[in-house]
mmCIF file of C-alpha atoms in Angstrom:
data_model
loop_
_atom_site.group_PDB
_atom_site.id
_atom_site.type_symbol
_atom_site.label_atom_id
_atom_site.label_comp_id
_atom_site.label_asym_id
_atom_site.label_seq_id
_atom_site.Cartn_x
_atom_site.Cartn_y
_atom_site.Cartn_z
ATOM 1 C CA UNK Q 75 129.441 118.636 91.245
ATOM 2 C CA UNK Q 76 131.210 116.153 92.982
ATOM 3 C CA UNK Q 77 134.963 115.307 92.678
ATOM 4 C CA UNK Q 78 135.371 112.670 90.145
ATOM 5 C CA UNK Q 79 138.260 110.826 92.303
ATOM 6 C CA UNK Q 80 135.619 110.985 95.585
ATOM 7 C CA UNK Q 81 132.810 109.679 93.130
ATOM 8 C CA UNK Q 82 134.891 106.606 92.275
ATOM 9 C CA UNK Q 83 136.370 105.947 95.515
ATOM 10 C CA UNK Q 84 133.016 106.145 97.481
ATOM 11 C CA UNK Q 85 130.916 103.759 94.721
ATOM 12 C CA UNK Q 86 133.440 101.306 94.381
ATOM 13 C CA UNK Q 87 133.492 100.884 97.991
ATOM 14 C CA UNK Q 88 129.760 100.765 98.120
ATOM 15 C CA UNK Q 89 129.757 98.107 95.236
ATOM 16 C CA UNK Q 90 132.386 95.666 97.082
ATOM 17 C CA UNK Q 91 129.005 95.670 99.291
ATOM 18 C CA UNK Q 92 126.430 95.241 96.911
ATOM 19 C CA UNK Q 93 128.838 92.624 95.432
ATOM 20 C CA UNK Q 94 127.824 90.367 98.092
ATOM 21 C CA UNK Q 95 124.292 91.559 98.917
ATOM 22 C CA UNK Q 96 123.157 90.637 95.639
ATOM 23 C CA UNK Q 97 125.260 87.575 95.060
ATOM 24 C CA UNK Q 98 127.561 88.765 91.782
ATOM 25 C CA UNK Q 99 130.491 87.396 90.949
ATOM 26 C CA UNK Q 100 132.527 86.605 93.157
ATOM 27 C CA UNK Q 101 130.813 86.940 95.343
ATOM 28 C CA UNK Q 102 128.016 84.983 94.642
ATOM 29 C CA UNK Q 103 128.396 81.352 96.123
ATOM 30 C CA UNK Q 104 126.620 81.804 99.307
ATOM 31 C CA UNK Q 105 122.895 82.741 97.352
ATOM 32 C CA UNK Q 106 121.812 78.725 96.443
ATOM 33 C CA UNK Q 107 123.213 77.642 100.124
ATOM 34 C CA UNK Q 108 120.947 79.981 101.413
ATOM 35 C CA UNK Q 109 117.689 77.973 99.673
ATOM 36 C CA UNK Q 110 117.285 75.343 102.366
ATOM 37 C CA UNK Q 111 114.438 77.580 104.167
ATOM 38 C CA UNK Q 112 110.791 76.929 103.554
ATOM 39 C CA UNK Q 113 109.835 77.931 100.177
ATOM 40 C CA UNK Q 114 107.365 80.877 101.480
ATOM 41 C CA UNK Q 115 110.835 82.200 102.822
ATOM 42 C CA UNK Q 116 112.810 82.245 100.040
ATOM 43 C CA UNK Q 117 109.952 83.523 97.625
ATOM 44 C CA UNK Q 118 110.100 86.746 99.683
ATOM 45 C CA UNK Q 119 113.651 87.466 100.998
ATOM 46 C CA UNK Q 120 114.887 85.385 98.268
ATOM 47 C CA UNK Q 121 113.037 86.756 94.946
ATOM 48 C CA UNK Q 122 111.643 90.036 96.283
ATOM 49 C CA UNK Q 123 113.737 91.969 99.312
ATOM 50 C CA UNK Q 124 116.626 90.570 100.209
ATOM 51 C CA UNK Q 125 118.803 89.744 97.110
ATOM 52 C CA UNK Q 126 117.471 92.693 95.183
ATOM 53 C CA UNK Q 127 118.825 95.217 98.392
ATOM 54 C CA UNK Q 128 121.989 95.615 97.042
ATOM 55 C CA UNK Q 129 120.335 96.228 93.526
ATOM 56 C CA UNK Q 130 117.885 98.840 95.201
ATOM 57 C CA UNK Q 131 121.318 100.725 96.697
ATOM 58 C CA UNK Q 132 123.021 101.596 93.689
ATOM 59 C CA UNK Q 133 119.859 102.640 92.155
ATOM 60 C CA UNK Q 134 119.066 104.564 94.803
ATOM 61 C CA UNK Q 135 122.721 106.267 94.789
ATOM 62 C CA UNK Q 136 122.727 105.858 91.115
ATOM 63 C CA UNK Q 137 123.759 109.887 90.789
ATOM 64 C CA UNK Q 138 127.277 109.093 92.406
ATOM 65 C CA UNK Q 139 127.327 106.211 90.198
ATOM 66 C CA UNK Q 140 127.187 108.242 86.821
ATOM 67 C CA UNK Q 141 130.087 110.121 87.844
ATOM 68 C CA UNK Q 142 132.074 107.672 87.917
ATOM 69 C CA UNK Q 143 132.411 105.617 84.624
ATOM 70 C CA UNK Q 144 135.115 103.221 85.421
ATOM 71 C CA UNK Q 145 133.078 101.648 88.050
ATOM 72 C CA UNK Q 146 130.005 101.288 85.455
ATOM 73 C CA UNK Q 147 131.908 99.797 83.394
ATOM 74 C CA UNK Q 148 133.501 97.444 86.099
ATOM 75 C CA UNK Q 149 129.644 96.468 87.261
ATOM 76 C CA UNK Q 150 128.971 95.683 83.357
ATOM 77 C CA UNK Q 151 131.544 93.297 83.082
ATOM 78 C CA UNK Q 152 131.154 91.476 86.221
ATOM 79 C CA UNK Q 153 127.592 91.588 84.979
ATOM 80 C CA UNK Q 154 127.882 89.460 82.297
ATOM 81 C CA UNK Q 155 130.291 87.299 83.710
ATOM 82 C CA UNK Q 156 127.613 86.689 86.691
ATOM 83 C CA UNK Q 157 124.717 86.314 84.134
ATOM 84 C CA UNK Q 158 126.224 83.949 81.976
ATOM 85 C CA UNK Q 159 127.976 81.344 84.189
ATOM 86 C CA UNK Q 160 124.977 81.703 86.770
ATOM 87 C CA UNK Q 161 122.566 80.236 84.146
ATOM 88 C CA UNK Q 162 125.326 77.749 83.194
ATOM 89 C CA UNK Q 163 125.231 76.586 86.331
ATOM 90 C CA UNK Q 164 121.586 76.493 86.848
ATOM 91 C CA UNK Q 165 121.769 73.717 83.995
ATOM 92 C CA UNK Q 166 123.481 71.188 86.008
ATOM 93 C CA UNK Q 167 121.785 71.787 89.593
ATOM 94 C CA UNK Q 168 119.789 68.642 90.889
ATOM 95 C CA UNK Q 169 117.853 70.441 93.146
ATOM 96 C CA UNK Q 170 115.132 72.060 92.010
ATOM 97 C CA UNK Q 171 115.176 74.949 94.343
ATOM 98 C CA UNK Q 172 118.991 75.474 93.625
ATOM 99 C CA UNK Q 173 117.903 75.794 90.399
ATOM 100 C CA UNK Q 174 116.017 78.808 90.490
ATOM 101 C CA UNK Q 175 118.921 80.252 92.889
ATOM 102 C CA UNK Q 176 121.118 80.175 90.389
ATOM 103 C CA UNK Q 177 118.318 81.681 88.082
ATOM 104 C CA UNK Q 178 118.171 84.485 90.577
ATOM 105 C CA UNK Q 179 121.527 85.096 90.696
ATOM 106 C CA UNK Q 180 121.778 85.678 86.761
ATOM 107 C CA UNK Q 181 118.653 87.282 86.536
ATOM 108 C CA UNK Q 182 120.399 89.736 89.431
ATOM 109 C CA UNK Q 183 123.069 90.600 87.291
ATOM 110 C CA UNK Q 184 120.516 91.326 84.854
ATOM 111 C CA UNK Q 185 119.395 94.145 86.727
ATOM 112 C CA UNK Q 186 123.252 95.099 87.422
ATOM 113 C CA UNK Q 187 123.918 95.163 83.964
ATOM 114 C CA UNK Q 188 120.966 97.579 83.102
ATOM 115 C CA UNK Q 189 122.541 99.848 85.768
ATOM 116 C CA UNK Q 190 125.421 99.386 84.222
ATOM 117 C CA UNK Q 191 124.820 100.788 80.875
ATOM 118 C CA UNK Q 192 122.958 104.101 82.014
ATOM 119 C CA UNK Q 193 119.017 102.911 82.836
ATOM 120 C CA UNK Q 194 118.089 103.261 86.216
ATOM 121 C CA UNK Q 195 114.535 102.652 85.164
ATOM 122 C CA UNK Q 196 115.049 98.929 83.323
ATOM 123 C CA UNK Q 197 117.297 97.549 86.472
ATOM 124 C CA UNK Q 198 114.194 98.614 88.568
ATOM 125 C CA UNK Q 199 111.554 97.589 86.275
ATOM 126 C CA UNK Q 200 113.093 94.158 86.129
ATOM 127 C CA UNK Q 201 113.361 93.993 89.844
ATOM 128 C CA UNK Q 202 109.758 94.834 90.412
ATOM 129 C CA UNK Q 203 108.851 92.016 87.667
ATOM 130 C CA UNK Q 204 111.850 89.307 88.421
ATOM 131 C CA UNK Q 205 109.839 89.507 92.289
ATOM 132 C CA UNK Q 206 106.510 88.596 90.902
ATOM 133 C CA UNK Q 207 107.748 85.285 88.784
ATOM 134 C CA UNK Q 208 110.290 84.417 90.816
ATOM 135 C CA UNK Q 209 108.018 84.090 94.323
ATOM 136 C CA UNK Q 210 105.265 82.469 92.174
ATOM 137 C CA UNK Q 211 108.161 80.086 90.865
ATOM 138 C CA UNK Q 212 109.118 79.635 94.706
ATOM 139 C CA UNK Q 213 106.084 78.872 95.778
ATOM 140 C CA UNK Q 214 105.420 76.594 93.106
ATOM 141 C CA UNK Q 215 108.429 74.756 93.636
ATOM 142 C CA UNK Q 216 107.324 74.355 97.330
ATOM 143 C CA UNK Q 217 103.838 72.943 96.353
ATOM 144 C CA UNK Q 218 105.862 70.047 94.414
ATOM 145 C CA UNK Q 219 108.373 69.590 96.797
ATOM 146 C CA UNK Q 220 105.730 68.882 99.498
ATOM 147 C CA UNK Q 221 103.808 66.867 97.097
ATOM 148 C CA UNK Q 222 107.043 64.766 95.972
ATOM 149 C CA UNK Q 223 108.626 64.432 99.277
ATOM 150 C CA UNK Q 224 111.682 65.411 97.646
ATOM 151 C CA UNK Q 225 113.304 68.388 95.958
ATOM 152 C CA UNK Q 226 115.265 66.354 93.134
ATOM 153 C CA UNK Q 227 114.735 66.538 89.648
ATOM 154 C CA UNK Q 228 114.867 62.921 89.075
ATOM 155 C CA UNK Q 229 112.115 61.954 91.704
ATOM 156 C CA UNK Q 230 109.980 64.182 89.618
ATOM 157 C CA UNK Q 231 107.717 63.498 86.714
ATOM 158 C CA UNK Q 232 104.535 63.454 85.578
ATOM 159 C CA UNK Q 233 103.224 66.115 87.836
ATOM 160 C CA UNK Q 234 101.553 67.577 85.106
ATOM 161 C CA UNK Q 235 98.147 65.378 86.131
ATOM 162 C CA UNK Q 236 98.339 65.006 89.486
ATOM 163 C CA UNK Q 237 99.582 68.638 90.229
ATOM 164 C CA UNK Q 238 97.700 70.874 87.229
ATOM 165 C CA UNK Q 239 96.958 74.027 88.743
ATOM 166 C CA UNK Q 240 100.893 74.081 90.211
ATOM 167 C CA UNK Q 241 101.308 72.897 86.432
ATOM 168 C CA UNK Q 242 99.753 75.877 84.985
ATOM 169 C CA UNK Q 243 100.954 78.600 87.470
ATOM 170 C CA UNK Q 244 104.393 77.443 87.302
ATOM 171 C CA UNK Q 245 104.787 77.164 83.541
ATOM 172 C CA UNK Q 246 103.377 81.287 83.399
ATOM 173 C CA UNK Q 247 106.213 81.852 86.028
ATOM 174 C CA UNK Q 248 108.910 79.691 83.787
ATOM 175 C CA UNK Q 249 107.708 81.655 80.684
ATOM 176 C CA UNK Q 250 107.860 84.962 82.296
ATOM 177 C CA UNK Q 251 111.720 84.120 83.455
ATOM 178 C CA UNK Q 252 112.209 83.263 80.220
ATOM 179 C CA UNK Q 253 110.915 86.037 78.496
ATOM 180 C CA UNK Q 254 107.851 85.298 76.700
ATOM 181 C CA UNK Q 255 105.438 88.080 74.897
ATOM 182 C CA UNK Q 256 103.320 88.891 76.431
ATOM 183 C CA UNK Q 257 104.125 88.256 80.105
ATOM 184 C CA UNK Q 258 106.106 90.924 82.331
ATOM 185 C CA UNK Q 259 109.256 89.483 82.210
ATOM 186 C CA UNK Q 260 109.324 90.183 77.981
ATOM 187 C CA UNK Q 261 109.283 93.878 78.387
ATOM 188 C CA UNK Q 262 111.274 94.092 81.496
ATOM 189 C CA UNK Q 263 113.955 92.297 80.024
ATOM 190 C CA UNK Q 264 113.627 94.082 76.746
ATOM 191 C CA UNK Q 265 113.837 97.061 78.294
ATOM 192 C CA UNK Q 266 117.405 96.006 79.439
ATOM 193 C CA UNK Q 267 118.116 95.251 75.812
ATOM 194 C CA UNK Q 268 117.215 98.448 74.817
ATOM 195 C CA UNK Q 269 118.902 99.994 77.113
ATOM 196 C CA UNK Q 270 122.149 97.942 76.558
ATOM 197 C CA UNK Q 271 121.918 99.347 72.679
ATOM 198 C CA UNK Q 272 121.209 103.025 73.420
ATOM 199 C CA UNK Q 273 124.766 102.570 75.312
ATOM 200 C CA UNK Q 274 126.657 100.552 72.629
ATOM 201 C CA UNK Q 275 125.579 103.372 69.973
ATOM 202 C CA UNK Q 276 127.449 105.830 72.643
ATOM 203 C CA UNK Q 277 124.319 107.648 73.916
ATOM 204 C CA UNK Q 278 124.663 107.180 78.059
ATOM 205 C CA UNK Q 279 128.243 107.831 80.288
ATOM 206 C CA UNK Q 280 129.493 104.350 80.502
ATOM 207 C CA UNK Q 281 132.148 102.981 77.452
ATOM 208 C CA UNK Q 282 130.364 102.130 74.389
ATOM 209 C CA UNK Q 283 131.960 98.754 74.152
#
């Protein structure tokens, strides 16, 4: 078994990194900065590889991780600070594609938060799904931008006619990121959930609270 003091040293270290590889709190300003590539670009580095890298580390190392409660419990916190004010953010963004940057970045902590309370399996479930929506919400977003001319909100309207099958697909991705039955992101997200409530009834390593 592995000393408990080496356990915490060594994963907080590694979680300064995957701090700022996955854009959590705080440091998580440089993710919607990073948006001004074509939309292609950021559907794949941005929804399915790059961002989710630092995600993918801790799972993978998740062993050393489970020795070491105080650093779960550090990741859950900065968790839900990162999920929360992420989406607050995304509310006032102008820019459509800085919207769903902000998106990603709370739906990353999402997936930090399932880690966080003792299930592997939901952080990487919601990873796998989170790429799927979130590259068909990219690419969406590119097909308007093109067709606009512009990426703000308030050029935009009544796309719904002129734009229906970018309409359609982008509403299923919307609805998945919200967490609609019976599309992917509803059982990847309530598998978070449920994962979240095994640990507050005391049932995995990291503090109940």
């Amino acid at each position: 078994a592995a000393d408990p003091t080496v356990a915490t040293v060594a994963s907080g270290l590694i979680l300064l990194g995957v701090l700022g590889k996955s854009a959590q709190f705080p440091l998580h300003a440089w993710l919607p900065d990073a948006m001004a590539g074509p939309s292609p670009v950021s559907a794949l580095i941005h929804a399915a590889t790059m961002v989710a890298a630092g995600v993918y580390v801790v799972a993978r190392l998740y062993p050393m991780f489970l020795a070491s409660p105080e650093v779960l419990t550090g990741i859950a916190v900065i968790a839900c600070v990162t999920m929360l004010g992420a989406a607050l953010i995304a509310l006032v963004q102008s820019d459509l594609k800085r919207v769903l940057a902000w998106s990603t970045v709370s739906q990353l902590a999402y997936m930090m938060a399932a880690l966080a309370v003792g299930s592997r399996d939901a952080a990487v479930f919601h990873l796998l799904s989170h790429a799927f929506f979130k590259a068909l919400l990219f690419l969406a977003a590119g097909a308007v931008i093109h067709a606009v001319g512009s990426g703000v909100l308030s050029d935009m309207g009544g796309l719904r006619r002129t734009m229906p099958v970018t309409f359609v697909t982008m509403t299923i991705g919307l609805l998945a990121l919200v967490g609609v039955f019976p599309l992917v992101g509803f059982f990847s997200k309530e598998s978070v959930l449920v994962a979240a409530e095994h640990a507050a009834s005391g049932e995995e390593v990291v503090a109940p609270w």
